[in-house]
Amino acid sequence: MTYSKIAGTGRYLPERVLTNFDLEKIVETSDEWIRTRTGVERRHVCADDETTSDMCVEAAKVAIEDAGIDVSDIDFVIVGTTTPDLIFPNIATLIQHRLGIPACTAFSLEAACTGFIYALTTTDKFIKAGGTKCALVIGAECITKLVDWKDRNTCVLFGDGAGAVIVKPSDEAGIISCHLGADGQYKELLYYPVGASKDLHKAGTDDVAITMKGNEVFKVAVKTLGNVAKAALDAAGIDKSELDWLIPHQANMRIIQATAKRLGLPLDKVIVTVQDHGNTSAASVPMAFDVGIRDGRIQRGQLVLMEAFGGGFTWGSVLMRY
Ligand code: UT7
């Protein structure tokens, strides 16, 4: 049987760091409120001239080196993001060209905070179907450019970044099960109001920014993440007690704690980066994965469960032997 196996990881965070204390000077908030309600202490923010593809290229370089491959080995590039540089060409083609990857399959997909889980699941299908030998899979977001910096309900939550993995076919166990879901009935709870075919001319104006009913999103997120984590384990016939690591989407520490509790996992088996990264949307899971690997916590052969939830709503989980 062919598995998809992670061969290398990398991440990139913009240089500029914005602390909760910095935000106290911008909106009516406090470090105490932000920390206790969300767990966030600081976040990285793109420079005005820094784009999502800039971050992707840096994260990808690290992952390529970590995997010990050459750019010419890569035959598949996929990016989960809702903040591409351009409407077209798709951001994966920009990255393919900038890295000097030979012409290959390159596309992006949009699933809000679940973007990386959707991209990794798609890659797994391509690898298992045969033909794809070396994939560059990225989750990245320049989400702070969509935020209204006068809206304390949202501006304290988000941060920018990119996480990348190299995935290759292997006879040894790698990705074991993937579960994706979406339900558009929840659109009004979390959305960005303009796009390529709707009111594009209003983008960048004061009325247009991320719109979220935070506490309603919270409730659905907790329930759905518990279910999708269980679905990945059940499909693989693996008991939650066998899990070594949970790598959750980093939206809110209280959501992370609730999911860990439902899985019966102590928090020291959960990779948590929300305090340093904030909610980086599609970048949060691959960056947390990279953090856990590089600081030596996640070891080869261990059982890892990734999960995410975001606008749409979309949700997903990936269970793998690292
Ligand atoms: O990643 C994609 C999915 N997104 C999520 O998963 C986000 C899910 N939601 C959340 O994480 C939480 O709902 C938030 C962190 C967004 C908000 O926390 P909450 O405990 O649900 O607070 P709330 O929205 O119910 O607001 C409570 C109070 C309100 O004041 P009143 O009406 O009680 O007087 C808000 O106006 O807190 C106020 N508030 C703030 N106060 C200080 C809202 N934002 C702030 C702030 N600083 N930044």
Short mmCIF file of C-alpha atoms and ligand atoms in Angstrom, two decimals:
data_model
loop_
_atom_site.label_atom_id
_atom_site.label_comp_id
_atom_site.label_asym_id
_atom_site.label_seq_id
_atom_site.Cartn_x
_atom_site.Cartn_y
_atom_site.Cartn_z
CA MET A 1 0.00 0.00 0.00
CA THR A 2 1.18 3.52 -0.77
CA TYR A 3 1.05 6.12 1.97
CA SER A 4 1.71 9.85 1.83
CA LYS A 5 4.53 10.67 4.21
CA ILE A 6 5.84 13.99 5.48
CA ALA A 7 9.47 14.35 4.36
CA GLY A 8 10.16 17.86 5.68
CA THR A 9 8.57 20.92 7.26
CA GLY A 10 9.16 24.67 7.43
CA ARG A 11 7.53 27.89 8.56
CA TYR A 12 7.91 31.59 8.09
CA LEU A 13 6.65 34.41 10.31
CA PRO A 14 6.86 38.10 9.37
CA GLU A 15 9.40 40.13 11.28
CA ARG A 16 6.98 42.62 12.80
CA VAL A 17 5.47 41.51 16.13
CA LEU A 18 2.40 43.14 17.60
CA THR A 19 1.80 42.48 21.31
CA ASN A 20 -1.44 42.81 23.23
CA PHE A 21 0.08 45.91 24.82
CA ASP A 22 0.57 47.40 21.34
CA LEU A 23 -3.12 46.73 20.65
CA GLU A 24 -4.15 48.48 23.86
CA LYS A 25 -2.91 51.65 22.14
CA ILE A 26 -5.01 51.04 19.02
CA VAL A 27 -8.41 49.84 20.30
CA GLU A 28 -10.24 49.73 23.62
CA THR A 29 -8.95 46.40 24.87
CA SER A 30 -6.55 44.98 27.43
CA ASP A 31 -3.83 42.38 27.54
CA GLU A 32 -5.84 40.70 30.29
CA TRP A 33 -9.03 40.42 28.14
CA ILE A 34 -7.18 39.09 25.13
CA ARG A 35 -5.15 36.54 27.10
CA THR A 36 -8.03 35.19 29.17
CA ARG A 37 -10.59 35.07 26.32
CA THR A 38 -8.29 33.84 23.53
CA GLY A 39 -4.85 32.83 24.85
CA VAL A 40 -3.14 35.19 22.38
CA GLU A 41 -0.21 37.27 23.67
CA ARG A 42 1.42 38.40 20.43
CA ARG A 43 1.09 37.90 16.69
CA HIS A 44 3.24 38.52 13.61
CA VAL A 45 2.02 41.00 11.03
CA CYS A 46 3.10 41.34 7.39
CA ALA A 47 4.77 44.55 6.26
CA ASP A 48 2.70 46.65 3.84
CA ASP A 49 4.70 45.39 0.86
CA GLU A 50 4.93 41.78 2.06
CA THR A 51 2.64 39.27 0.34
CA THR A 52 1.41 35.77 1.05
CA SER A 53 3.66 34.34 -1.69
CA ASP A 54 6.68 36.06 -0.08
CA MET A 55 5.96 34.13 3.12
CA CYS A 56 5.23 30.88 1.25
CA VAL A 57 8.54 31.01 -0.60
CA GLU A 58 10.48 31.38 2.67
CA ALA A 59 8.57 28.59 4.44
CA ALA A 60 8.97 26.33 1.39
CA LYS A 61 12.76 26.87 1.24
CA VAL A 62 13.05 25.63 4.83
CA ALA A 63 10.83 22.59 4.16
CA ILE A 64 12.77 21.72 0.98
CA GLU A 65 16.06 21.84 2.84
CA ASP A 66 14.62 19.84 5.74
CA ALA A 67 13.42 17.13 3.33
CA GLY A 68 16.85 17.01 1.64
CA ILE A 69 15.31 17.34 -1.81
CA ASP A 70 16.02 19.54 -4.80
CA VAL A 71 13.39 21.89 -6.23
CA SER A 72 13.57 19.84 -9.44
CA ASP A 73 12.14 16.85 -7.50
CA ILE A 74 8.85 18.68 -6.85
CA ASP A 75 6.01 17.83 -9.24
CA PHE A 76 3.00 19.16 -7.34
CA VAL A 77 2.42 22.48 -5.56
CA ILE A 78 -0.74 23.19 -3.60
CA VAL A 79 -1.55 26.14 -1.35
CA GLY A 80 -4.46 26.58 1.04
CA THR A 81 -5.12 30.30 1.47
CA THR A 82 -7.89 32.88 1.38
CA THR A 83 -5.42 35.73 0.92
CA PRO A 84 -3.60 35.01 -2.36
CA ASP A 85 -1.45 37.79 -3.87
CA LEU A 86 -3.68 38.04 -6.94
CA ILE A 87 -7.07 36.79 -8.06
CA PHE A 88 -5.17 35.03 -10.83
CA PRO A 89 -2.77 33.50 -11.68
CA ASN A 90 -3.18 31.24 -8.67
CA ILE A 91 -0.58 31.68 -5.94
CA ALA A 92 0.87 28.18 -6.34
CA THR A 93 2.08 29.12 -9.83
CA LEU A 94 3.79 32.23 -8.44
CA ILE A 95 5.57 30.08 -5.85
CA GLN A 96 6.48 27.38 -8.40
CA HIS A 97 8.12 29.98 -10.61
CA ARG A 98 9.84 31.91 -7.82
CA LEU A 99 11.38 28.74 -6.38
CA GLY A 100 12.52 27.49 -9.79
CA ILE A 101 10.35 24.38 -9.59
CA PRO A 102 9.95 22.85 -13.10
CA ALA A 103 6.48 23.26 -14.67
CA CYS A 104 4.08 20.98 -12.80
CA THR A 105 0.60 20.73 -11.29
CA ALA A 106 0.16 23.90 -9.22
CA PHE A 107 -3.06 25.22 -7.74
CA SER A 108 -4.55 26.82 -4.67
CA LEU A 109 -7.72 26.19 -2.77
CA GLU A 110 -9.76 28.27 -0.45
CA ALA A 111 -11.24 26.78 2.71
CA ALA A 112 -10.51 29.57 5.20
CA CYS A 113 -8.81 28.26 8.35
CA THR A 114 -9.20 24.66 7.12
CA GLY A 115 -7.17 25.44 3.96
CA PHE A 116 -4.09 23.43 4.91
CA ILE A 117 -6.12 20.38 5.98
CA TYR A 118 -7.98 20.53 2.64
CA ALA A 119 -4.67 20.90 0.76
CA LEU A 120 -3.00 18.02 2.59
CA THR A 121 -6.02 15.77 2.07
CA THR A 122 -6.07 16.63 -1.65
CA THR A 123 -2.35 15.84 -1.87
CA ASP A 124 -2.92 12.48 -0.18
CA LYS A 125 -5.49 11.59 -2.86
CA PHE A 126 -3.13 12.62 -5.69
CA ILE A 127 -0.28 10.57 -4.21
CA LYS A 128 -2.46 7.51 -3.63
CA ALA A 129 -3.87 7.76 -7.17
CA GLY A 130 -0.27 7.51 -8.48
CA GLY A 131 1.81 9.91 -10.52
CA THR A 132 2.63 12.51 -7.85
CA LYS A 133 6.12 11.88 -6.49
CA CYS A 134 6.95 14.94 -4.45
CA ALA A 135 4.47 17.55 -3.28
CA LEU A 136 4.99 20.97 -1.76
CA VAL A 137 1.95 21.66 0.43
CA ILE A 138 1.48 25.07 2.02
CA GLY A 139 -0.99 26.77 4.34
CA ALA A 140 -0.48 30.52 4.38
CA GLU A 141 -2.33 33.69 5.22
CA CYS A 142 -1.86 37.40 5.24
CA ILE A 143 -5.12 37.71 7.14
CA THR A 144 -4.24 40.95 8.95
CA LYS A 145 -4.75 42.76 5.64
CA LEU A 146 -8.46 41.84 5.82
CA VAL A 147 -8.95 43.08 9.37
CA ASP A 148 -10.55 46.33 10.49
CA TRP A 149 -8.00 47.68 12.99
CA LYS A 150 -10.77 49.68 14.66
CA ASP A 151 -12.84 46.56 15.43
CA ARG A 152 -11.70 45.09 18.75
CA ASN A 153 -13.93 42.04 18.20
CA THR A 154 -11.64 40.81 15.43
CA CYS A 155 -8.37 42.74 15.21
CA VAL A 156 -6.94 41.22 18.39
CA LEU A 157 -7.38 37.67 17.12
CA PHE A 158 -5.41 37.34 13.91
CA GLY A 159 -1.81 37.05 12.74
CA ASP A 160 0.11 36.25 9.54
CA GLY A 161 2.41 33.39 8.58
CA ALA A 162 3.09 30.41 6.33
CA GLY A 163 3.71 26.73 7.02
CA ALA A 164 5.00 24.27 4.41
CA VAL A 165 5.47 20.51 4.20
CA ILE A 166 7.03 18.22 1.62
CA VAL A 167 4.99 15.05 1.08
CA LYS A 168 6.21 11.94 -0.73
CA PRO A 169 4.85 8.46 -1.43
CA SER A 170 6.10 5.79 1.00
CA ASP A 171 5.55 2.11 1.82
CA GLU A 172 5.72 3.01 5.50
CA ALA A 173 2.66 4.39 7.25
CA GLY A 174 2.17 8.14 6.88
CA ILE A 175 -1.28 9.69 6.43
CA ILE A 176 -3.82 7.15 7.70
CA SER A 177 -7.15 8.92 7.40
CA CYS A 178 -8.53 12.28 6.29
CA HIS A 179 -11.94 13.80 6.91
CA LEU A 180 -13.29 16.97 5.35
CA GLY A 181 -16.60 18.74 5.80
CA ALA A 182 -18.37 21.99 5.02
CA ASP A 183 -21.76 23.57 5.54
CA GLY A 184 -22.55 26.92 3.90
CA GLN A 185 -25.59 27.55 6.09
CA TYR A 186 -23.18 29.22 8.54
CA LYS A 187 -21.83 31.79 6.08
CA GLU A 188 -23.22 34.77 7.99
CA LEU A 189 -21.27 33.88 11.15
CA LEU A 190 -17.85 34.46 9.59
CA TYR A 191 -17.12 36.02 6.22
CA TYR A 192 -15.33 38.68 4.23
CA PRO A 193 -17.94 40.66 2.29
CA VAL A 194 -16.28 41.31 -1.08
CA GLY A 195 -14.63 39.20 -3.76
CA ALA A 196 -13.67 38.96 -7.42
CA SER A 197 -17.28 38.92 -8.64
CA LYS A 198 -18.93 40.85 -5.82
CA ASP A 199 -18.31 44.46 -4.85
CA LEU A 200 -14.60 44.27 -5.57
CA HIS A 201 -14.46 48.04 -5.86
CA LYS A 202 -15.35 48.32 -2.17
CA ALA A 203 -12.27 46.35 -1.04
CA GLY A 204 -9.96 48.44 1.08
CA THR A 205 -12.72 50.81 2.19
CA ASP A 206 -13.68 51.33 5.82
CA ASP A 207 -16.88 49.28 5.75
CA VAL A 208 -15.23 46.17 4.39
CA ALA A 209 -13.48 43.79 6.81
CA ILE A 210 -13.74 40.35 8.37
CA THR A 211 -17.17 39.99 9.92
CA MET A 212 -17.60 37.46 12.72
CA LYS A 213 -20.16 36.52 15.34
CA GLY A 214 -17.45 35.19 17.62
CA ASN A 215 -19.43 33.48 20.34
CA GLU A 216 -21.68 31.67 17.85
CA VAL A 217 -18.65 30.51 15.86
CA PHE A 218 -17.15 29.33 19.14
CA LYS A 219 -20.05 26.99 19.93
CA VAL A 220 -20.15 25.32 16.51
CA ALA A 221 -16.33 25.07 16.43
CA VAL A 222 -16.13 23.17 19.72
CA LYS A 223 -18.83 20.68 18.71
CA THR A 224 -17.58 20.17 15.15
CA LEU A 225 -13.90 19.80 16.03
CA GLY A 226 -14.71 17.10 18.56
CA ASN A 227 -16.73 15.22 15.94
CA VAL A 228 -14.19 15.49 13.12
CA ALA A 229 -11.34 14.39 15.38
CA LYS A 230 -13.37 11.34 16.39
CA ALA A 231 -14.23 10.61 12.74
CA ALA A 232 -10.54 10.39 11.79
CA LEU A 233 -9.81 8.01 14.68
CA ASP A 234 -12.90 5.84 14.11
CA ALA A 235 -12.17 5.46 10.37
CA ALA A 236 -8.70 4.17 11.24
CA GLY A 237 -9.92 1.96 14.10
CA ILE A 238 -7.53 3.79 16.44
CA ASP A 239 -8.44 4.63 20.02
CA LYS A 240 -7.86 8.18 21.23
CA SER A 241 -5.60 6.84 23.99
CA GLU A 242 -3.06 5.87 21.29
CA LEU A 243 -2.62 9.47 20.10
CA ASP A 244 0.78 11.04 20.72
CA TRP A 245 -0.02 14.58 19.55
CA LEU A 246 -2.93 16.80 18.72
CA ILE A 247 -2.18 19.70 16.39
CA PRO A 248 -5.30 21.87 16.50
CA HIS A 249 -6.16 24.99 14.58
CA GLN A 250 -4.97 27.84 16.78
CA ALA A 251 -8.04 30.10 16.98
CA ASN A 252 -8.64 30.25 20.69
CA MET A 253 -7.03 28.53 23.70
CA ARG A 254 -10.46 27.74 25.13
CA ILE A 255 -11.48 25.90 21.94
CA ILE A 256 -8.17 23.99 22.00
CA GLN A 257 -8.74 23.00 25.65
CA ALA A 258 -12.30 21.85 24.94
CA THR A 259 -11.18 19.69 22.00
CA ALA A 260 -8.32 18.16 24.00
CA LYS A 261 -10.75 17.39 26.82
CA ARG A 262 -13.15 15.61 24.47
CA LEU A 263 -10.24 13.49 23.25
CA GLY A 264 -9.13 12.80 26.82
CA LEU A 265 -5.72 14.29 25.98
CA PRO A 266 -3.70 16.22 28.57
CA LEU A 267 -2.56 19.64 27.32
CA ASP A 268 1.07 18.53 27.27
CA LYS A 269 0.14 16.35 24.29
CA VAL A 270 -1.21 19.33 22.38
CA ILE A 271 0.99 21.66 20.32
CA VAL A 272 -0.13 25.17 21.24
CA THR A 273 1.18 28.24 19.41
CA VAL A 274 -1.82 30.55 19.73
CA GLN A 275 0.00 32.63 22.36
CA ASP A 276 2.78 33.52 19.90
CA HIS A 277 1.05 33.37 16.51
CA GLY A 278 -2.58 34.35 17.12
CA ASN A 279 -5.06 32.91 14.64
CA THR A 280 -3.16 32.61 11.36
CA SER A 281 -6.04 30.85 9.57
CA ALA A 282 -4.72 28.29 7.04
CA ALA A 283 -1.14 28.70 8.31
CA SER A 284 -1.86 27.74 11.90
CA VAL A 285 -1.74 23.93 11.67
CA PRO A 286 1.40 23.56 9.49
CA MET A 287 3.24 26.17 11.58
CA ALA A 288 2.31 24.42 14.85
CA PHE A 289 3.38 21.10 13.31
CA ASP A 290 6.76 22.59 12.40
CA VAL A 291 7.17 24.07 15.89
CA GLY A 292 6.50 20.67 17.51
CA ILE A 293 8.93 18.87 15.21
CA ARG A 294 11.74 21.40 15.49
CA ASP A 295 11.64 21.64 19.28
CA GLY A 296 11.92 17.84 19.43
CA ARG A 297 8.49 17.00 20.83
CA ILE A 298 7.07 15.27 17.75
CA GLN A 299 9.16 12.21 16.90
CA ARG A 300 9.22 9.95 13.82
CA GLY A 301 6.69 7.11 14.08
CA GLN A 302 4.37 8.96 16.48
CA LEU A 303 0.64 9.23 15.92
CA VAL A 304 -0.42 12.80 15.13
CA LEU A 305 -3.93 14.19 14.69
CA MET A 306 -4.41 17.55 12.96
CA GLU A 307 -7.73 19.36 12.93
CA ALA A 308 -9.11 22.72 11.80
CA PHE A 309 -12.31 24.72 11.53
CA GLY A 310 -13.06 27.95 9.70
CA GLY A 311 -15.32 30.21 7.67
CA GLY A 312 -17.91 28.47 5.51
CA PHE A 313 -18.04 26.68 7.82
CA THR A 314 -15.37 24.26 6.74
CA TRP A 315 -13.68 21.66 8.91
CA GLY A 316 -11.30 18.75 8.61
CA SER A 317 -8.89 16.35 10.25
CA VAL A 318 -5.83 14.35 9.20
CA LEU A 319 -4.51 11.41 11.20
CA MET A 320 -0.95 10.35 10.42
CA ARG A 321 2.07 8.45 11.58
CA TYR A 322 4.76 11.11 11.32
O1 UT7 B 1 -10.55 30.58 13.06
C1 UT7 B 1 -11.82 30.53 12.56
C2 UT7 B 1 -12.83 30.34 13.56
N1 UT7 B 1 -12.88 31.40 14.53
C3 UT7 B 1 -13.02 31.09 15.79
O2 UT7 B 1 -12.98 29.94 16.13
C4 UT7 B 1 -13.28 32.19 16.79
C5 UT7 B 1 -14.28 31.71 17.79
N2 UT7 B 1 -14.68 32.69 18.77
C6 UT7 B 1 -13.87 33.13 19.76
O3 UT7 B 1 -12.71 32.77 19.82
C7 UT7 B 1 -14.48 34.02 20.81
O4 UT7 B 1 -15.87 34.06 20.65
C8 UT7 B 1 -13.91 35.47 20.80
C9 UT7 B 1 -12.49 35.46 21.34
C10 UT7 B 1 -13.94 36.04 19.39
C11 UT7 B 1 -14.74 36.37 21.73
O5 UT7 B 1 -14.79 35.83 23.03
P1 UT7 B 1 -16.18 35.69 23.80
O6 UT7 B 1 -15.87 35.17 25.12
O7 UT7 B 1 -17.08 34.87 22.93
O8 UT7 B 1 -16.65 37.19 23.93
P2 UT7 B 1 -17.96 37.91 23.32
O9 UT7 B 1 -17.86 38.04 21.84
O10 UT7 B 1 -19.17 37.22 23.86
O11 UT7 B 1 -17.83 39.34 23.97
C12 UT7 B 1 -17.88 39.52 25.39
C13 UT7 B 1 -17.65 40.98 25.70
C14 UT7 B 1 -18.50 41.94 24.89
O12 UT7 B 1 -18.88 43.01 25.73
P3 UT7 B 1 -20.35 43.06 26.37
O13 UT7 B 1 -21.29 43.07 25.22
O14 UT7 B 1 -20.44 41.83 27.23
O15 UT7 B 1 -20.31 44.33 27.16
C15 UT7 B 1 -17.56 42.46 23.83
O16 UT7 B 1 -17.91 43.72 23.37
O17 UT7 B 1 -16.29 41.33 25.43
C16 UT7 B 1 -16.26 42.50 24.60
N3 UT7 B 1 -15.08 42.44 23.75
C17 UT7 B 1 -13.88 42.94 24.11
N4 UT7 B 1 -13.46 43.55 25.23
C18 UT7 B 1 -12.16 43.92 25.27
C19 UT7 B 1 -14.99 41.91 22.51
N5 UT7 B 1 -13.72 42.03 22.06
C20 UT7 B 1 -13.03 42.67 23.03
C21 UT7 B 1 -11.67 43.07 23.16
N6 UT7 B 1 -11.30 43.68 24.29
N7 UT7 B 1 -10.78 42.85 22.18
#
